[in-house]
Backbone as XML, in Angstrom:
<?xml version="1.0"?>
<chain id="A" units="angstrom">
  <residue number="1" name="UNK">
    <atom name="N" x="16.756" y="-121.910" z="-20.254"/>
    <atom name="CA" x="17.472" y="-121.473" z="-21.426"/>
    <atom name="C" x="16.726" y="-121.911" z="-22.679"/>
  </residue>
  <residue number="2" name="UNK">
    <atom name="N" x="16.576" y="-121.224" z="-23.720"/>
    <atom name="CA" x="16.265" y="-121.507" z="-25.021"/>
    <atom name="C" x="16.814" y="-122.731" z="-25.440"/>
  </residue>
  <residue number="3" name="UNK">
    <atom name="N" x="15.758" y="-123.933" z="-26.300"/>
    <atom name="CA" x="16.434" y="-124.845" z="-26.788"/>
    <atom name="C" x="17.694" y="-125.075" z="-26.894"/>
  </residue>
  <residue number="4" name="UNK">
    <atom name="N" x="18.328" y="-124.322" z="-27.618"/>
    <atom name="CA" x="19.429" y="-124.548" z="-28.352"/>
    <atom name="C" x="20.337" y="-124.079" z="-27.419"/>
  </residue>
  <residue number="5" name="UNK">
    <atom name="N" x="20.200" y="-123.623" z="-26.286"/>
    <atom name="CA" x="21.863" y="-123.264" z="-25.664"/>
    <atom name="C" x="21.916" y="-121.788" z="-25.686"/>
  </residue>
  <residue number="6" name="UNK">
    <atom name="N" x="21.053" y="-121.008" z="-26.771"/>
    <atom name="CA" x="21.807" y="-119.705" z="-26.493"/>
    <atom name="C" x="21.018" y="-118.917" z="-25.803"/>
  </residue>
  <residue number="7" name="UNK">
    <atom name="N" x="21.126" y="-117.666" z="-25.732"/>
    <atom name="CA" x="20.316" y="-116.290" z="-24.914"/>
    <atom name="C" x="19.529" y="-115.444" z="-25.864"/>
  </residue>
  <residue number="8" name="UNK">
    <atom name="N" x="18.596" y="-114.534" z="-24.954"/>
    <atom name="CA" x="17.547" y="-113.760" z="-26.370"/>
    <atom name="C" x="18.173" y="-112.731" z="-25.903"/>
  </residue>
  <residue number="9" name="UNK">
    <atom name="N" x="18.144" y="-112.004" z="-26.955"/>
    <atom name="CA" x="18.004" y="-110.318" z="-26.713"/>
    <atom name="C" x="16.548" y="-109.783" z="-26.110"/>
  </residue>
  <residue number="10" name="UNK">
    <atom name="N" x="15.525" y="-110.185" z="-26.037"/>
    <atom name="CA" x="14.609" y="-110.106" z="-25.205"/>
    <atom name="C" x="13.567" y="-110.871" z="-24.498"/>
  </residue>
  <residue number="11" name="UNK">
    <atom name="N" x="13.154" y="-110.601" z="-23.798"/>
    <atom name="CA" x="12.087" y="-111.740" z="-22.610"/>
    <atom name="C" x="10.924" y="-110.854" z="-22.511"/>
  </residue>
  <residue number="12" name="UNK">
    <atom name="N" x="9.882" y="-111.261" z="-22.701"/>
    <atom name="CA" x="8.920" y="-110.772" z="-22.409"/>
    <atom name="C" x="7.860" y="-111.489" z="-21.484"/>
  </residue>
  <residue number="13" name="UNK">
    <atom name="N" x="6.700" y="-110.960" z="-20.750"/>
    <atom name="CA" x="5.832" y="-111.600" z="-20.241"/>
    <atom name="C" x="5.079" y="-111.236" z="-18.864"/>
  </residue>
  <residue number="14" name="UNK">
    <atom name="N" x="4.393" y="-112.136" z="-18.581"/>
    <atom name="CA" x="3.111" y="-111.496" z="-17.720"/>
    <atom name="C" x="2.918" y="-112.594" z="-16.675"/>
  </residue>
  <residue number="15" name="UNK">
    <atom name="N" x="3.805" y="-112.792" z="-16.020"/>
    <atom name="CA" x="4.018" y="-113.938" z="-14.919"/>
    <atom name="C" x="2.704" y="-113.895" z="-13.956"/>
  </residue>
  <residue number="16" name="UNK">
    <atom name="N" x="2.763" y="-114.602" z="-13.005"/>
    <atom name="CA" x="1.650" y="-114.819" z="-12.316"/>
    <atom name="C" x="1.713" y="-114.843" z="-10.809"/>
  </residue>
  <residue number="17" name="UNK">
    <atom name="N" x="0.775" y="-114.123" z="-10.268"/>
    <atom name="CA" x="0.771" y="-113.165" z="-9.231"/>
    <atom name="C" x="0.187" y="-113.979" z="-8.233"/>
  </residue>
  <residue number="18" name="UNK">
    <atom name="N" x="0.886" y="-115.113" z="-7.910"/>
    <atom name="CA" x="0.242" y="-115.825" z="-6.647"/>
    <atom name="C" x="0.883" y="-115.347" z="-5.458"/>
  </residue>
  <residue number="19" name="UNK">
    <atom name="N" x="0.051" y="-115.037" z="-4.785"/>
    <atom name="CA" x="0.418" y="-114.699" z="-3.406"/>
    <atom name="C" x="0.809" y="-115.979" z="-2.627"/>
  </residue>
  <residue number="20" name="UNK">
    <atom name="N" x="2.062" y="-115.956" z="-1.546"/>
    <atom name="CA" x="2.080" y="-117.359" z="-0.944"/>
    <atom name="C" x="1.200" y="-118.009" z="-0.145"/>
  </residue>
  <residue number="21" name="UNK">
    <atom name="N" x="0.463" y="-116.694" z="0.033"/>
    <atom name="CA" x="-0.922" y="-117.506" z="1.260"/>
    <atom name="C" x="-2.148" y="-118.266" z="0.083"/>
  </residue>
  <residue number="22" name="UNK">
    <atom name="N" x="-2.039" y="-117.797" z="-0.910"/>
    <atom name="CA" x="-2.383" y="-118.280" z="-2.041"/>
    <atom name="C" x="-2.518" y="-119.858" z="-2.802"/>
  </residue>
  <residue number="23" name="UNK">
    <atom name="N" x="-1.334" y="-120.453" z="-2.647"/>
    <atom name="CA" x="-0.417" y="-121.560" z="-3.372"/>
    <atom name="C" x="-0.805" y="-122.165" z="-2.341"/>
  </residue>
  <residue number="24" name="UNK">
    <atom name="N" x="-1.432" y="-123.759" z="-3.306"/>
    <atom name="CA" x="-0.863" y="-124.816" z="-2.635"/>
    <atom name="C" x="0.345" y="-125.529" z="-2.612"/>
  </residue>
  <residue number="25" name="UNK">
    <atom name="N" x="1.699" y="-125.146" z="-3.078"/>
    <atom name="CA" x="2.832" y="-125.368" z="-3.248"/>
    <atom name="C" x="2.977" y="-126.145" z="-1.778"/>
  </residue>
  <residue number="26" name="UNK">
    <atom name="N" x="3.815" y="-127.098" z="-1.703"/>
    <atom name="CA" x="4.780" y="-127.347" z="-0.415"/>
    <atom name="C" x="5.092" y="-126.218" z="0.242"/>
  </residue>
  <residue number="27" name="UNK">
    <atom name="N" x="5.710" y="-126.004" z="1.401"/>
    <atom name="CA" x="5.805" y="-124.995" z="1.999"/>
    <atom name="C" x="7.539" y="-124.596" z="1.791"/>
  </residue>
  <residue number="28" name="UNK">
    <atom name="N" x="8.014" y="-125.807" z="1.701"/>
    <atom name="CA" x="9.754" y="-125.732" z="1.336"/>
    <atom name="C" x="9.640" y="-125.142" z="-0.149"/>
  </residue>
  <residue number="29" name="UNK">
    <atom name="N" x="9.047" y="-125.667" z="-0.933"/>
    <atom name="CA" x="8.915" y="-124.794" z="-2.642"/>
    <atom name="C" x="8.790" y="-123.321" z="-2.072"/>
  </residue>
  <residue number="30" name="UNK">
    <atom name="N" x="8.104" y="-122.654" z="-1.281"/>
    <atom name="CA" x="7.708" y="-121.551" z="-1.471"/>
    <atom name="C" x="8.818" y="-120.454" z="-0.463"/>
  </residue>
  <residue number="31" name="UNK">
    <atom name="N" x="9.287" y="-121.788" z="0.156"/>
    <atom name="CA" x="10.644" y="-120.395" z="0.834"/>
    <atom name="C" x="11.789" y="-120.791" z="0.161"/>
  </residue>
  <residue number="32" name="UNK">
    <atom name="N" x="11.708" y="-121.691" z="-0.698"/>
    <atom name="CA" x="13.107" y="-121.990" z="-1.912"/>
    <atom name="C" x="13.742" y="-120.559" z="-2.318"/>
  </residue>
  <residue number="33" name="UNK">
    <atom name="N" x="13.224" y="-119.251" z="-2.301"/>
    <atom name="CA" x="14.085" y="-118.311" z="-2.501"/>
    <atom name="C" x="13.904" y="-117.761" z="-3.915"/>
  </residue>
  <residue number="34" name="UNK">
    <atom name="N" x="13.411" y="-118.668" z="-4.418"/>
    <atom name="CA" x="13.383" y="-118.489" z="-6.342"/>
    <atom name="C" x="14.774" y="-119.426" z="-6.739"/>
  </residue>
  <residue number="35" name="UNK">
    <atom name="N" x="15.285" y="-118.795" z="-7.623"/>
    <atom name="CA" x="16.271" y="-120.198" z="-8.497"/>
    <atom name="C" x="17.396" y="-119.298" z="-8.185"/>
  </residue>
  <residue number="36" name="UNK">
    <atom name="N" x="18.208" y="-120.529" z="-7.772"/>
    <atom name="CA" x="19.742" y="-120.054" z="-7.041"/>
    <atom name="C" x="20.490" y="-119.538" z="-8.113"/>
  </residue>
  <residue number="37" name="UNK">
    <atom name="N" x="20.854" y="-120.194" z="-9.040"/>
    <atom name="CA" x="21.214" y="-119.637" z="-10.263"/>
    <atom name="C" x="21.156" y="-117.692" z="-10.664"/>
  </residue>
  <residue number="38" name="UNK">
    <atom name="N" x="19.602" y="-117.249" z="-9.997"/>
    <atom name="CA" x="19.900" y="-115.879" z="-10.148"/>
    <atom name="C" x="20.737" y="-114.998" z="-9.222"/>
  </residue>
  <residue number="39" name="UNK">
    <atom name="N" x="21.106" y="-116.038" z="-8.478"/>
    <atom name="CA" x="22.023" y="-115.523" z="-7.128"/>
    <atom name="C" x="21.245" y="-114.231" z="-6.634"/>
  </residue>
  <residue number="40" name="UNK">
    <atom name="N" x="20.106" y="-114.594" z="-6.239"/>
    <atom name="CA" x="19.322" y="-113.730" z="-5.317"/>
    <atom name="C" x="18.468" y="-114.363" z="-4.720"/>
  </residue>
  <residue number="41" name="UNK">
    <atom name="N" x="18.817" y="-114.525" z="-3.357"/>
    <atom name="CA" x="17.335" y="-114.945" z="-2.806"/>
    <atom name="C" x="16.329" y="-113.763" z="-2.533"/>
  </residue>
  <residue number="42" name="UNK">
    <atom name="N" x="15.231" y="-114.599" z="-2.685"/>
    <atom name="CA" x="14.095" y="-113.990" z="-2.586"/>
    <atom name="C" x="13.196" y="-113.982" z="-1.081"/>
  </residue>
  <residue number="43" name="UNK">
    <atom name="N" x="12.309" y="-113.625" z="-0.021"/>
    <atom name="CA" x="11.351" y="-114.072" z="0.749"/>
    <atom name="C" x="10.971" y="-114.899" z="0.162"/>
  </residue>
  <residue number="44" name="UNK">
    <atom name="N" x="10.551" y="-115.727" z="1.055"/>
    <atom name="CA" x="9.486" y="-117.371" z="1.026"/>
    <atom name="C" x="7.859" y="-116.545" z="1.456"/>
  </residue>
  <residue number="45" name="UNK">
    <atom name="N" x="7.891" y="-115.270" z="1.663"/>
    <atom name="CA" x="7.035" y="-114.536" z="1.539"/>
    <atom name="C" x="6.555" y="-113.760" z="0.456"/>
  </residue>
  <residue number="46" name="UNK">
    <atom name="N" x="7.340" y="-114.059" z="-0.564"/>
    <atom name="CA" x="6.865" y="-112.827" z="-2.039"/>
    <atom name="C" x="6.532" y="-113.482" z="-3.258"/>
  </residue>
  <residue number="47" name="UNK">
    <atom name="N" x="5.855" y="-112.828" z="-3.632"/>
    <atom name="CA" x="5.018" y="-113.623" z="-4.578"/>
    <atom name="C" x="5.438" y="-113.894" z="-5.615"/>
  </residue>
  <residue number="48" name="UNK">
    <atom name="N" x="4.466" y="-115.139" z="-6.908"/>
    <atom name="CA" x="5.328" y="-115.951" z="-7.426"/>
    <atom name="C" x="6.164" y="-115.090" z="-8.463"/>
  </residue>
  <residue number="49" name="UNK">
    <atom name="N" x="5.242" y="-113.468" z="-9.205"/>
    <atom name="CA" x="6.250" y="-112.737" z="-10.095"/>
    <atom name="C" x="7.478" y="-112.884" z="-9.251"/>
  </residue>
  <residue number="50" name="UNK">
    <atom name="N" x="7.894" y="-112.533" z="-8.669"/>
    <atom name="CA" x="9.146" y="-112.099" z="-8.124"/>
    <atom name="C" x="10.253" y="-113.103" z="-8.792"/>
  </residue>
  <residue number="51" name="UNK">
    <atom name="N" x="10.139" y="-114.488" z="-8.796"/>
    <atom name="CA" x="11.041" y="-115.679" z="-8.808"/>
    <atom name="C" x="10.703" y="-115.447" z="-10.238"/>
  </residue>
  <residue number="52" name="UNK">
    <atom name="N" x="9.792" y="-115.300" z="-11.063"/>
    <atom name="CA" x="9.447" y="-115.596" z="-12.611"/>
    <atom name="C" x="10.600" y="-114.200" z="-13.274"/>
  </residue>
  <residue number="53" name="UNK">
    <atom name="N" x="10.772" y="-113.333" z="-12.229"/>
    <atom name="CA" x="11.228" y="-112.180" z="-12.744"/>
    <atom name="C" x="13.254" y="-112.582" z="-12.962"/>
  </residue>
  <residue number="54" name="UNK">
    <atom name="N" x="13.434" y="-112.779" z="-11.702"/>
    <atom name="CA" x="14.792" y="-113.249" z="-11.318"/>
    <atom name="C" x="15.108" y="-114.538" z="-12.520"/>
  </residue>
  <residue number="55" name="UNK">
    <atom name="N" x="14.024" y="-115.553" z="-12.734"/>
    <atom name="CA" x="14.183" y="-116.701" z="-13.480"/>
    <atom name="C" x="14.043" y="-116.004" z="-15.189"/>
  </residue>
  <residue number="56" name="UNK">
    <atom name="N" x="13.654" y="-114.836" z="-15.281"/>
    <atom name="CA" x="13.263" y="-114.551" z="-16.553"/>
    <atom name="C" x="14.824" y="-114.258" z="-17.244"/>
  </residue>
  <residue number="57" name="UNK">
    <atom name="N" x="15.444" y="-113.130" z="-16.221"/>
    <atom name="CA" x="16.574" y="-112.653" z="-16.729"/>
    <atom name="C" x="17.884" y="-113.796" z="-17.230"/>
  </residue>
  <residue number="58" name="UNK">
    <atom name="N" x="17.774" y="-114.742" z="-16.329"/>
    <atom name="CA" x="18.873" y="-116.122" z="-16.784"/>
    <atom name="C" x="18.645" y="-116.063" z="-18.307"/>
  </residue>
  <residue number="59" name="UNK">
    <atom name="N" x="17.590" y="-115.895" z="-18.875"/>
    <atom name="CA" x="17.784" y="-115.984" z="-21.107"/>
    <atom name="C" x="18.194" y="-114.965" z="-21.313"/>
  </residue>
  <residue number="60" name="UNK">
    <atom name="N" x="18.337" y="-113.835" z="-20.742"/>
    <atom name="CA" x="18.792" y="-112.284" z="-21.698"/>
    <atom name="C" x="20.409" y="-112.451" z="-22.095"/>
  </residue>
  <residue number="61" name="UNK">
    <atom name="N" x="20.644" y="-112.135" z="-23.207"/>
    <atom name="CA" x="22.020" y="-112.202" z="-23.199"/>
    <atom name="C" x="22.949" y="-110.786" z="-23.212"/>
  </residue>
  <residue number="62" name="UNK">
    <atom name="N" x="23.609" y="-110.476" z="-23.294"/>
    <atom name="CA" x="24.354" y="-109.116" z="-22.691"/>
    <atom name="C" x="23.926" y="-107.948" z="-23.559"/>
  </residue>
  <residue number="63" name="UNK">
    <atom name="N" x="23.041" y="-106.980" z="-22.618"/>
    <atom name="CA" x="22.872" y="-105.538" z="-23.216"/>
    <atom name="C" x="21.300" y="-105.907" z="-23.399"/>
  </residue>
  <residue number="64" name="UNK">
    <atom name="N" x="20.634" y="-107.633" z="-23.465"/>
    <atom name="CA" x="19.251" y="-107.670" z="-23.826"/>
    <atom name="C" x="18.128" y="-106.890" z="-23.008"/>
  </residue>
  <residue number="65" name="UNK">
    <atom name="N" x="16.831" y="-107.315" z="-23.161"/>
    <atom name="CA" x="15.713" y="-106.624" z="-22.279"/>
    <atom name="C" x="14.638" y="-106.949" z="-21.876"/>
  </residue>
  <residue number="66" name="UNK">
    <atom name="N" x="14.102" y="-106.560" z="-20.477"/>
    <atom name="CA" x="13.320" y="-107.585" z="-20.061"/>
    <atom name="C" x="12.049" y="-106.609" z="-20.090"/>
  </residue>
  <residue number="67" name="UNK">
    <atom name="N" x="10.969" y="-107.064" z="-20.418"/>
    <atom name="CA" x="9.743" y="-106.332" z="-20.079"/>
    <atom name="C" x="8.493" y="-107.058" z="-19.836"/>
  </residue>
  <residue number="68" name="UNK">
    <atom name="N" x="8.086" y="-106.808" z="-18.507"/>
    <atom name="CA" x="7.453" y="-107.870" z="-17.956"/>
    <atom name="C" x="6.031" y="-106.814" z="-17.270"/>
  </residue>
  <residue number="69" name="UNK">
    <atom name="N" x="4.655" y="-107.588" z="-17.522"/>
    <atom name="CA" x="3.714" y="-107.023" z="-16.661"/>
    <atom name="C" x="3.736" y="-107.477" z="-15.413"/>
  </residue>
  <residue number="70" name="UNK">
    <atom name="N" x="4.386" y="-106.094" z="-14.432"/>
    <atom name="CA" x="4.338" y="-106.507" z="-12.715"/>
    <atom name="C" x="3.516" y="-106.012" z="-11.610"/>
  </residue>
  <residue number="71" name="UNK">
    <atom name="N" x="3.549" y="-106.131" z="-10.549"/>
    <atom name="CA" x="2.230" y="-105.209" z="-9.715"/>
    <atom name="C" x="2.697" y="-104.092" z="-9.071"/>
  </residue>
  <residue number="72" name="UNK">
    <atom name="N" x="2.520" y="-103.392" z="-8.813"/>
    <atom name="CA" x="2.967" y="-101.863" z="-8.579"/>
    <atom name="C" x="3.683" y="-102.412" z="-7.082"/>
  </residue>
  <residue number="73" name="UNK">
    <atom name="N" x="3.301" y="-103.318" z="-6.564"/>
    <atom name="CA" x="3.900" y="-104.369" z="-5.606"/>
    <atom name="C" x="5.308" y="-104.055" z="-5.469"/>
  </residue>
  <residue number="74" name="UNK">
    <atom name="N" x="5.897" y="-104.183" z="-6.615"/>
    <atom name="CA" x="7.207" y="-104.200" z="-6.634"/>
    <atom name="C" x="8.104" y="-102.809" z="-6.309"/>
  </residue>
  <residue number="75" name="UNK">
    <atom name="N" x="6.981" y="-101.427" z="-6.148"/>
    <atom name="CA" x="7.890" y="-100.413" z="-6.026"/>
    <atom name="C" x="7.757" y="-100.405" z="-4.415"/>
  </residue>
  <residue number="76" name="UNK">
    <atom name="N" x="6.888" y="-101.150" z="-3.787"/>
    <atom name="CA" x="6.739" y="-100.436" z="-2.303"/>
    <atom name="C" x="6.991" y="-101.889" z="-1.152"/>
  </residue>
  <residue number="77" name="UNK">
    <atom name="N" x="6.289" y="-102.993" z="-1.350"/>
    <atom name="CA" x="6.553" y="-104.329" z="-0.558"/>
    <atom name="C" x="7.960" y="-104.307" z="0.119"/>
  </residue>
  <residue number="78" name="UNK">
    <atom name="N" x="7.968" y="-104.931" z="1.212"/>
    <atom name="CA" x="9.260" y="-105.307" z="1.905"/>
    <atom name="C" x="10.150" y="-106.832" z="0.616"/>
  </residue>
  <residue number="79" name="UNK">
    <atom name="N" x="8.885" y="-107.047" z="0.897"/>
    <atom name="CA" x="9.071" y="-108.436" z="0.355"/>
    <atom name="C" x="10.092" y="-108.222" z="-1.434"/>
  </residue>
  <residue number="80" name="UNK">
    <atom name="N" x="9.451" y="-107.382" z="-1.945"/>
    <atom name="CA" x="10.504" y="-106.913" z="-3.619"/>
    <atom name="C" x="11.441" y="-106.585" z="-3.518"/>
  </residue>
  <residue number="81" name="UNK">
    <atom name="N" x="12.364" y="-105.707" z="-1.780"/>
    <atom name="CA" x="13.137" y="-105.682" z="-1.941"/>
    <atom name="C" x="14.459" y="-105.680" z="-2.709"/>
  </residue>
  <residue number="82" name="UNK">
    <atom name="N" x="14.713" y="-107.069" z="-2.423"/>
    <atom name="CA" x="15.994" y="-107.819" z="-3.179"/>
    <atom name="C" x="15.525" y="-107.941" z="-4.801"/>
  </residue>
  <residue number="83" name="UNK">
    <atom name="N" x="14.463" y="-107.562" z="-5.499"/>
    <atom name="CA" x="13.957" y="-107.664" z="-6.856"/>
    <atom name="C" x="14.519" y="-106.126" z="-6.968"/>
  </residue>
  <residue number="84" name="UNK">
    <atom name="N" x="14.497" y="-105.424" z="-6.583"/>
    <atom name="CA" x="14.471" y="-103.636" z="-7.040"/>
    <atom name="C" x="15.662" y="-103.483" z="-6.555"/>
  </residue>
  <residue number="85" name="UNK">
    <atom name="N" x="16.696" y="-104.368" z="-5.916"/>
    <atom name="CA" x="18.277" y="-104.182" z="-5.691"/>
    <atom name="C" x="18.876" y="-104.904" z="-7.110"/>
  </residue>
  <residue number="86" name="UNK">
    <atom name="N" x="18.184" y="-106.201" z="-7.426"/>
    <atom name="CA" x="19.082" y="-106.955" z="-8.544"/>
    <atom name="C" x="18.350" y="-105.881" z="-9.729"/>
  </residue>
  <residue number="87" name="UNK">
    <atom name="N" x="17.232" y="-105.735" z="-9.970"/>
    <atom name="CA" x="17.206" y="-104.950" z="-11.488"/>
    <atom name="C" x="17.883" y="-103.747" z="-11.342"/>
  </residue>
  <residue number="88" name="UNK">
    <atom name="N" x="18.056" y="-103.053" z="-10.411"/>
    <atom name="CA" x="19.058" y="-101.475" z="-10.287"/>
    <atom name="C" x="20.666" y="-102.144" z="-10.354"/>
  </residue>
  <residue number="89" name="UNK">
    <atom name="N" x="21.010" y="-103.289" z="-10.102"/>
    <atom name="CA" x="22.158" y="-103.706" z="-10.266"/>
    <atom name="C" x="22.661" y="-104.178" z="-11.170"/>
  </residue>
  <residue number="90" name="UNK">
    <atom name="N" x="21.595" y="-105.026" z="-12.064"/>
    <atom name="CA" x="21.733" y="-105.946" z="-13.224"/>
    <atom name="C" x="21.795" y="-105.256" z="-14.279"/>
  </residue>
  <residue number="91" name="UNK">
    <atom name="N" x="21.017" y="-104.199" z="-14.568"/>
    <atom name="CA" x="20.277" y="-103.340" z="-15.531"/>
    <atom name="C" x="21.149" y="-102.367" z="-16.034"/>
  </residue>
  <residue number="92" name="UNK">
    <atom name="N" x="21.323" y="-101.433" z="-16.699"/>
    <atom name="CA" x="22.163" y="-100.296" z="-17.024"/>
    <atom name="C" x="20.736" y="-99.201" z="-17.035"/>
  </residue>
  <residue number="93" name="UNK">
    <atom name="N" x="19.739" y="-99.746" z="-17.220"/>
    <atom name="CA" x="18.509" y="-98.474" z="-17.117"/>
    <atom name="C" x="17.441" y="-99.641" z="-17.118"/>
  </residue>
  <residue number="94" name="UNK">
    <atom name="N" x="16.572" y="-98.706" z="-15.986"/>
    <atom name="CA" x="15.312" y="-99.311" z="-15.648"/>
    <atom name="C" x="14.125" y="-98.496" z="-16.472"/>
  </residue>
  <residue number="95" name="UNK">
    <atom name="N" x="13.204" y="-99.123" z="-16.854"/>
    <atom name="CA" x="11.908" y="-97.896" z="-17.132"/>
    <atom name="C" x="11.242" y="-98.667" z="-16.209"/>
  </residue>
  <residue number="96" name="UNK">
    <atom name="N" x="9.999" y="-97.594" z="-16.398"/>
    <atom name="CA" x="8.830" y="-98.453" z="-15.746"/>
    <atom name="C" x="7.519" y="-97.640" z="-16.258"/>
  </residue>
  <residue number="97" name="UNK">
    <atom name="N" x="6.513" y="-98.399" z="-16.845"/>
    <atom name="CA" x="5.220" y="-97.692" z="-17.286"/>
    <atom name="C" x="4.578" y="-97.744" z="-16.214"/>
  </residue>
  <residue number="98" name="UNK">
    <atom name="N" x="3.464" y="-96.904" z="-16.037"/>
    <atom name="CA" x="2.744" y="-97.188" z="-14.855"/>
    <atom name="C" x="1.371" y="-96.511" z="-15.148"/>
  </residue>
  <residue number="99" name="UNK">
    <atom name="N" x="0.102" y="-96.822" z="-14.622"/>
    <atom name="CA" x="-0.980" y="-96.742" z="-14.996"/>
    <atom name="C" x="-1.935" y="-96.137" z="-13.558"/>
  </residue>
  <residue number="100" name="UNK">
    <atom name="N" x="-2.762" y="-95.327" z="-13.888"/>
    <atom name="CA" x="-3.411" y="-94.702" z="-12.973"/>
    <atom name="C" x="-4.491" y="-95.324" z="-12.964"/>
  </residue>
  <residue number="101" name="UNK">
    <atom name="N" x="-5.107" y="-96.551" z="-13.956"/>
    <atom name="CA" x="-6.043" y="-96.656" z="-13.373"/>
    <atom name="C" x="-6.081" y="-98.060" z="-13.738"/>
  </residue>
  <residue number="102" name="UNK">
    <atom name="N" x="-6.988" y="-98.910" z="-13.150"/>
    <atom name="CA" x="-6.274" y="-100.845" z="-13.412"/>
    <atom name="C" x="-6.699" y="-101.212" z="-14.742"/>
  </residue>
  <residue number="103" name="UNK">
    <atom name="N" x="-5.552" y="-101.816" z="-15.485"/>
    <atom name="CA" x="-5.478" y="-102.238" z="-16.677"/>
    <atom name="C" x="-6.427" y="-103.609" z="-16.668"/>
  </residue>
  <residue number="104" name="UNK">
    <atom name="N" x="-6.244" y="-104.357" z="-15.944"/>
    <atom name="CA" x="-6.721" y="-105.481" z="-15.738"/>
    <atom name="C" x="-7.540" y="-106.136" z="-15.136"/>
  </residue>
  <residue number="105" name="UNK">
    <atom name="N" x="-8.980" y="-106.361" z="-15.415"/>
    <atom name="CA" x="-9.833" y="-107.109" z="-14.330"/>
    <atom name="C" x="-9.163" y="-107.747" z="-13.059"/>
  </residue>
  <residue number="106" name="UNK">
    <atom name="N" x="-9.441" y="-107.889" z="-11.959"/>
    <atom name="CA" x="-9.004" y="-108.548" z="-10.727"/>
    <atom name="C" x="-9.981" y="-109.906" z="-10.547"/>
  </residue>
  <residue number="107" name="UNK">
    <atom name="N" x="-9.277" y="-111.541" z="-11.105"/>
    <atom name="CA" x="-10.252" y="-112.270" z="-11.346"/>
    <atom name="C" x="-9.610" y="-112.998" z="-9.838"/>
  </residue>
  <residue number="108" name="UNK">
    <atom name="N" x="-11.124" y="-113.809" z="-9.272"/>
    <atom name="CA" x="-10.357" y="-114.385" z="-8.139"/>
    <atom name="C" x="-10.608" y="-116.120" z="-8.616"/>
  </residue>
  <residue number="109" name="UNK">
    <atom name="N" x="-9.086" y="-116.763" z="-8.814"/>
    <atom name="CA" x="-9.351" y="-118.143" z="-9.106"/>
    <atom name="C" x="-8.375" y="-118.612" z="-8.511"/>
  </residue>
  <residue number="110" name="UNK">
    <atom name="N" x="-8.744" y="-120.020" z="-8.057"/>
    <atom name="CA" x="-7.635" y="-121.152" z="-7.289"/>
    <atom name="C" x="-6.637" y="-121.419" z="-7.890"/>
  </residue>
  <residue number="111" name="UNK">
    <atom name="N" x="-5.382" y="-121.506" z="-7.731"/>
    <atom name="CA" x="-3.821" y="-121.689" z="-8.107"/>
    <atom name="C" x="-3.697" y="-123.135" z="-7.660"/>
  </residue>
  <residue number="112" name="UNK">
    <atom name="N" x="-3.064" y="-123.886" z="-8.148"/>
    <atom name="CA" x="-2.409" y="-125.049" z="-8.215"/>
    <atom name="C" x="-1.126" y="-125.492" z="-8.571"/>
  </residue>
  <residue number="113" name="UNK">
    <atom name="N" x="0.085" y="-125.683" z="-7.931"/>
    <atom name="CA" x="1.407" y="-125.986" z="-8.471"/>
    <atom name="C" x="1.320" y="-127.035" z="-8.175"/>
  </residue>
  <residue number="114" name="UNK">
    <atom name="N" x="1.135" y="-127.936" z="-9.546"/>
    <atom name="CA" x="1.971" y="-129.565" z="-9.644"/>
    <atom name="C" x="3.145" y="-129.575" z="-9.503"/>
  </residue>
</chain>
């Protein structure tokens, strides 16, 4: 939550795409589900956007908006599932931009969760 106690009207951001075979996390951190609080569990198989996504929405406050860079991951994986049930549930309208060709270099570097 924001300092002060209250909610944004919007969240933005570009969470980070660790795969779990990825992470040196504990192995209990990584089937934790994401944060109970969003009352969704998640696979201990899906990657770390997924939980950043579920954890993002806890600041929006009613009617706010979330817009987040995600991996096209999320329209087809088993694993997003329960992510593409809570935003069709949570949401009153979804968009989604989508790009034909990769926006983003594919850099390969080691992940670390302290």
């Amino acid at each position: 939550m924001p300092a002060d106690g209250g909610l944004c009207d919007a969240v933005i951001g570009n969470p980070p795409y660790v795969r779990y075979q990825d992470s040196s996390a504990p192995a209990e951190r990584r089937r934790s589900g994401g944060p109970p609080e969003a009352g969704r569990p998640i696979s201990g198989l899906a990657s770390s956007w997924a939980a950043f996504l579920l954890h993002a929405s806890r600041f929006l406050a009613p009617g706010g908006r979330l817009g987040l860079v995600l991996p096209a991951g999320l329209l087809s994986v088993n694993d997003a599932a329960p992510v593409r049930s809570y935003l069709l549930e949570s949401f009153s309208q979804v968009e989604l931009v989508m790009f034909e060709e990769r926006v983003f270099q594919r850099y390969r570097r080691r992940s670390c969760f302290c």
